[in-house]
Every structure is written in structure tokens, then in C-alpha cells.
Short mmCIF file of C-alpha atoms in Angstrom, two decimals:
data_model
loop_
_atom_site.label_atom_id
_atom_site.label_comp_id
_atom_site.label_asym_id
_atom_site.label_seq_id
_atom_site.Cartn_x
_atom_site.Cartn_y
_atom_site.Cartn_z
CA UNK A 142 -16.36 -8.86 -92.19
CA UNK A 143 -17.38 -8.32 -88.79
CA UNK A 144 -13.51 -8.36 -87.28
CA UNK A 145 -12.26 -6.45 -90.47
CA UNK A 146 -14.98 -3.91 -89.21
CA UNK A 147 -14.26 -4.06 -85.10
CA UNK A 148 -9.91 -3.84 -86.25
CA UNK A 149 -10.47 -0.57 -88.54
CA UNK A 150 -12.39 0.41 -85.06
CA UNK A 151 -10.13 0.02 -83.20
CA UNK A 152 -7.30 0.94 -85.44
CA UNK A 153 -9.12 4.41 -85.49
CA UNK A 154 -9.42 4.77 -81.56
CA UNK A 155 -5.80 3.70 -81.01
CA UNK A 156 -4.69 6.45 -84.00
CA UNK A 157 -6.77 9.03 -82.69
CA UNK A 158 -5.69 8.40 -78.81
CA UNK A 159 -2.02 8.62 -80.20
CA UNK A 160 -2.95 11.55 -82.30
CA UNK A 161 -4.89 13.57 -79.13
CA UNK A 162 -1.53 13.01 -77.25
CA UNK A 163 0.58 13.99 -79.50
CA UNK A 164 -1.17 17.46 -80.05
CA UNK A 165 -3.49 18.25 -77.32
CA UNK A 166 -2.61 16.52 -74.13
CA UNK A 167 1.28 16.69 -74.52
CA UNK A 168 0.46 20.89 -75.14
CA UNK A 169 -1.42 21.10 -72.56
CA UNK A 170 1.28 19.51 -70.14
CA UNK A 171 3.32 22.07 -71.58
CA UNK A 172 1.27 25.10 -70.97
CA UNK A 173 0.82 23.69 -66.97
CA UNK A 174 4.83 23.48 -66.95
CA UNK A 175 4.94 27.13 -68.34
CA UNK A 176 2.21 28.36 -65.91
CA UNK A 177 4.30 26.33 -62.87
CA UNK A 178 7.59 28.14 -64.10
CA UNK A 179 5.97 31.25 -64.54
CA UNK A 180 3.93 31.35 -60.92
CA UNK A 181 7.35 30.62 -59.23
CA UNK A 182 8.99 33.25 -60.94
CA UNK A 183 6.76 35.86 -60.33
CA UNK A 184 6.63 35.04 -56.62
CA UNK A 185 10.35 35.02 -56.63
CA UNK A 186 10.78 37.90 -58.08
CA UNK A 187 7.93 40.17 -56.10
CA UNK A 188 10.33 38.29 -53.07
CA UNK A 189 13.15 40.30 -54.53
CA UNK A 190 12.13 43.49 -55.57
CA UNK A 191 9.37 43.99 -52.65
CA UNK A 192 10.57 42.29 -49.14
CA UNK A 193 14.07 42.18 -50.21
CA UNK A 194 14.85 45.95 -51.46
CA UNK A 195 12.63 47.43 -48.64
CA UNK A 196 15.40 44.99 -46.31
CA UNK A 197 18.32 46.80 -48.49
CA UNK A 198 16.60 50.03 -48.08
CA UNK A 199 16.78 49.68 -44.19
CA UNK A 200 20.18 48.71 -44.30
CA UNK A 201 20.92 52.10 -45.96
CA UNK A 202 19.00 53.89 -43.40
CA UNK A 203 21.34 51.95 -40.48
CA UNK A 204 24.68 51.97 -42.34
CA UNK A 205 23.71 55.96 -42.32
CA UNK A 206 23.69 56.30 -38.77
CA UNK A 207 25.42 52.87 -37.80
CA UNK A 208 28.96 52.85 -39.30
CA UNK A 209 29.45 49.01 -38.30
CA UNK A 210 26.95 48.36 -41.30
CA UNK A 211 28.16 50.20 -44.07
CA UNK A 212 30.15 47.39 -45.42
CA UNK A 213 27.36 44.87 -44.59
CA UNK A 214 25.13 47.48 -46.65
CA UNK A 215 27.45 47.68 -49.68
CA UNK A 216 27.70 43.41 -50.03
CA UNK A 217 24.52 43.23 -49.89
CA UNK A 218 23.59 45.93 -52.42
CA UNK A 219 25.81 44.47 -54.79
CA UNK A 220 24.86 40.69 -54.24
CA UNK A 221 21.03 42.26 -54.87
CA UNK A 222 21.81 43.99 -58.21
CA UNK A 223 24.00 41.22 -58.83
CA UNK A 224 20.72 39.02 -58.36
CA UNK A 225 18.28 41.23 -59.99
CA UNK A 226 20.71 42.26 -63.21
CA UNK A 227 22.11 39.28 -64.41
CA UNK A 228 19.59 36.21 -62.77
CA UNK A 229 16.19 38.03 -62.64
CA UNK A 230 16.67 39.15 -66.19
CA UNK A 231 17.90 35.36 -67.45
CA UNK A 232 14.99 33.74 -66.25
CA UNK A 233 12.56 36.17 -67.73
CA UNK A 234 13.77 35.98 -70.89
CA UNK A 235 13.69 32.46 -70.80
CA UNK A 236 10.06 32.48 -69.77
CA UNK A 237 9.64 35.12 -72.61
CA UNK A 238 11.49 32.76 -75.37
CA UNK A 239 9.21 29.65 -73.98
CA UNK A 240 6.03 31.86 -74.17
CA UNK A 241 7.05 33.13 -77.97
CA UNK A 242 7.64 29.44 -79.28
CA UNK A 243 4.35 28.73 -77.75
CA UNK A 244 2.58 31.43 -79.64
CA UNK A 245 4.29 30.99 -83.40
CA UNK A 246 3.12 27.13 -82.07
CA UNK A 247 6.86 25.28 -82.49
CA UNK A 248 6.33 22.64 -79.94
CA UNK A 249 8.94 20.54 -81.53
CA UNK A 250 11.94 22.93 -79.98
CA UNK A 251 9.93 23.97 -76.88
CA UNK A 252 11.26 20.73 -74.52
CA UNK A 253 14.53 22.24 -74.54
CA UNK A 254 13.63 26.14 -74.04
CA UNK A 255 11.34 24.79 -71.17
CA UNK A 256 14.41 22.79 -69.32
CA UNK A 257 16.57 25.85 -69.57
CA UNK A 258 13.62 28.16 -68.35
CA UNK A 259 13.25 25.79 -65.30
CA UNK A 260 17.12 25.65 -65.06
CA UNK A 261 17.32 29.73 -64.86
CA UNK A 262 14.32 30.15 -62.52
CA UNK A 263 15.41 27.54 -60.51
CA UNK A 264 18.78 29.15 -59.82
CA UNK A 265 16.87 32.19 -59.41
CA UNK A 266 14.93 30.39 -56.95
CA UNK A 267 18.17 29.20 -54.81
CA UNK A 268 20.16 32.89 -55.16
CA UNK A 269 16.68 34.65 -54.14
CA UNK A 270 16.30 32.41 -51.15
CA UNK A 271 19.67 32.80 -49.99
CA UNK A 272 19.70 36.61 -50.05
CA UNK A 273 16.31 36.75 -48.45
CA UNK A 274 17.62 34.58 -45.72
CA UNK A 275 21.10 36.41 -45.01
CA UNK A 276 19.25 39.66 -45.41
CA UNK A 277 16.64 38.44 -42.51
CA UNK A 278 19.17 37.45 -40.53
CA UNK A 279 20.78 41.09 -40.30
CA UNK A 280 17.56 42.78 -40.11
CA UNK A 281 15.90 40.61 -37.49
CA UNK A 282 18.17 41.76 -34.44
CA UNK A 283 17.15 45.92 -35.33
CA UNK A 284 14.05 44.56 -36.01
CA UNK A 285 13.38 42.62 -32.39
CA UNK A 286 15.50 45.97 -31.04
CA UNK A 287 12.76 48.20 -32.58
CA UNK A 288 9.83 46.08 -31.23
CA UNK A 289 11.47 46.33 -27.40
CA UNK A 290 11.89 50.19 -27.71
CA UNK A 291 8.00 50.51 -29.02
CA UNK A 292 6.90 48.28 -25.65
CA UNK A 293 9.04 50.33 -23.64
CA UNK A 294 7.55 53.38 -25.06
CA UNK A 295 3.95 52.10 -24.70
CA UNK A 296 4.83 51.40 -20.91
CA UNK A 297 6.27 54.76 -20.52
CA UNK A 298 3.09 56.45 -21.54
CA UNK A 299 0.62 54.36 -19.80
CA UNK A 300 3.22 54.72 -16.17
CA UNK A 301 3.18 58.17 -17.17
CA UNK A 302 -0.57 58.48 -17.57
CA UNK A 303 -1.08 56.96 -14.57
CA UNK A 304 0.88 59.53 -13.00
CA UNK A 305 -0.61 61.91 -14.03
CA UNK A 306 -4.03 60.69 -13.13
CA UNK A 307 -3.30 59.76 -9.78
CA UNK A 308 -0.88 63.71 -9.07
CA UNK A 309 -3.63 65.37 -7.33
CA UNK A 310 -3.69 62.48 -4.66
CA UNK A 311 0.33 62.35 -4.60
CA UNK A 312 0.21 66.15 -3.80
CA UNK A 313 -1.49 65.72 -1.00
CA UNK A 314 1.10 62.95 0.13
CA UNK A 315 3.77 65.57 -0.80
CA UNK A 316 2.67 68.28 1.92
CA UNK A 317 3.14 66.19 4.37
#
């Protein structure tokens, strides 16, 4: 009686282990992959429509006054909406599909939508990175020009401070 007793035991714990992986620990693995895919796509996507459209924005302000980057402005523009019509909008409504199956709780079907979430964010991901990079790599010679004219400007004023505190004595150099 004793091992009928200690085998419906642990027939019980093994069923309920099985039966707390299949429902909680499995959906909460899920939720962690959803939370993952969703942190990466919001960073992503504040990369893209913060540091990267102030970049663009820049490169309309130069391609108004510098003619040699009008055509670099206009590829880029279009590679942006490019990136933010057709990629950023993919991999948000995959991450809004993934969320809805979560809430009306079909887990069976979610494996899939979760796989083509990750898929979309991480081409996202790649197409983001890869515009951020190019667009750096324009900006960063204005940008180092910009920083040189602001230290030469800053050394203009202080020489010319200095001149002027020190003109009385050079007037009396002058006279003479």
C-alpha cells in the first residue's frame, strides 16, 4: 500500500511539473521573448525617428547651402522613409499581432507570430543600423568642421579680450 501511495505521489508531482510547464513557465518564456522583442524595437525605432531624422534634417539644412549634398540628401531621405514606411511599420504590427494573441490567450499559434516578429525587428534592427552608420559617416566631417570653427571662435574672443584689456598699455607703445 505504501508504494501504491509514494507512485500516485509521485505520479501527481511529475503531472503537475508537466502541467506548470506547459501553462505557466512556457508563458512566461513567452512574455520575456515579447518584452526582449519589444525593448529592441522601441530602441530601434527612437534610433530612427530621433538621432536619425535630426541627421536627415541637417542634411537638408547643408544640401540648402551646399549643392555637393543635395543628392546625398535625397538617397538618404528616401532610404529613411523607405526604412520607416515599409520596415518600421512591419515590425510593429508584428509586435501588435504577438501582443493580441497573447491577450485573447492563443498560445498554441503564438511560436510562429513570435519568430516572424523577431524576423521583422531583426531586419529592422540591421536596415536601422546601417542607415545610422552611413548617415554618421556624412555628418561627422561638418560635424568635427563645426567643433574647429566654435574653438576658433572661442580663441578669437579671448585674443580679442586680451586686447582689449591690455590697449591702454599698447597706446602708450604706439606714441612712441
Amino acid at each position: 500500500i505504501i508504494v501504491i501511495v509514494i507512485i500516485g505521489i509521485v505520479a501527481f508531482i511529475t503531472a503537475a511539473i508537466i502541467l506548470l510547464n506547459k501553462f505557466v513557465f512556457s508563458r512566461l518564456a513567452i512574455k520575456r521573448q515579447i518584452k526582449d522583442i519589444e525593448r529592441r524595437y522601441s530602441y530601434l525605432d527612437a534610433l530612427l525617428c530621433g538621432q536619425d531624422a535630426q541627421y536627415i534634417q541637417r542634411l537638408s539644412i547643408l544640401s540648402a547651402s551646399n549643392l555637393t549634398y543635395v543628392e546625398v540628401y535625397e538617397n538618404f531621405r528616401k532610404t529613411f522613409n523607405e526604412i520607416r514606411d515599409i520596415e518600421d511599420r512591419y515590425a510593429e504590427a508584428k509586435i501588435k499581432q504577438v501582443k493580441s494573441l497573447i491577450a485573447n490567450g492563443q498560445y498554441k499559434e503564438i511560436k510562429t507570430v513570435i519568430n516572424d516578429a523577431r524576423k521583422a525587428v531583426d531586419q529592422f534592427e540591421t536596415a536601422v543600423n546601417k542607415l545610422d552608420r552611413e548617415l554618421y559617416e556624412v555628418i561627422k566631417p561638418e560635424e568635427e568642421s563645426r567643433q574647429t570653427i566654435l574653438k576658433l571662435k572661442e580663441e578669437y574672443r579671448t585674443v580679442k579680450q586680451t586686447f582689449y584689456v591690455g590697449q591702454a598699455d599698447l597706446t602708450l607703445v604706439n606714441d612712441s
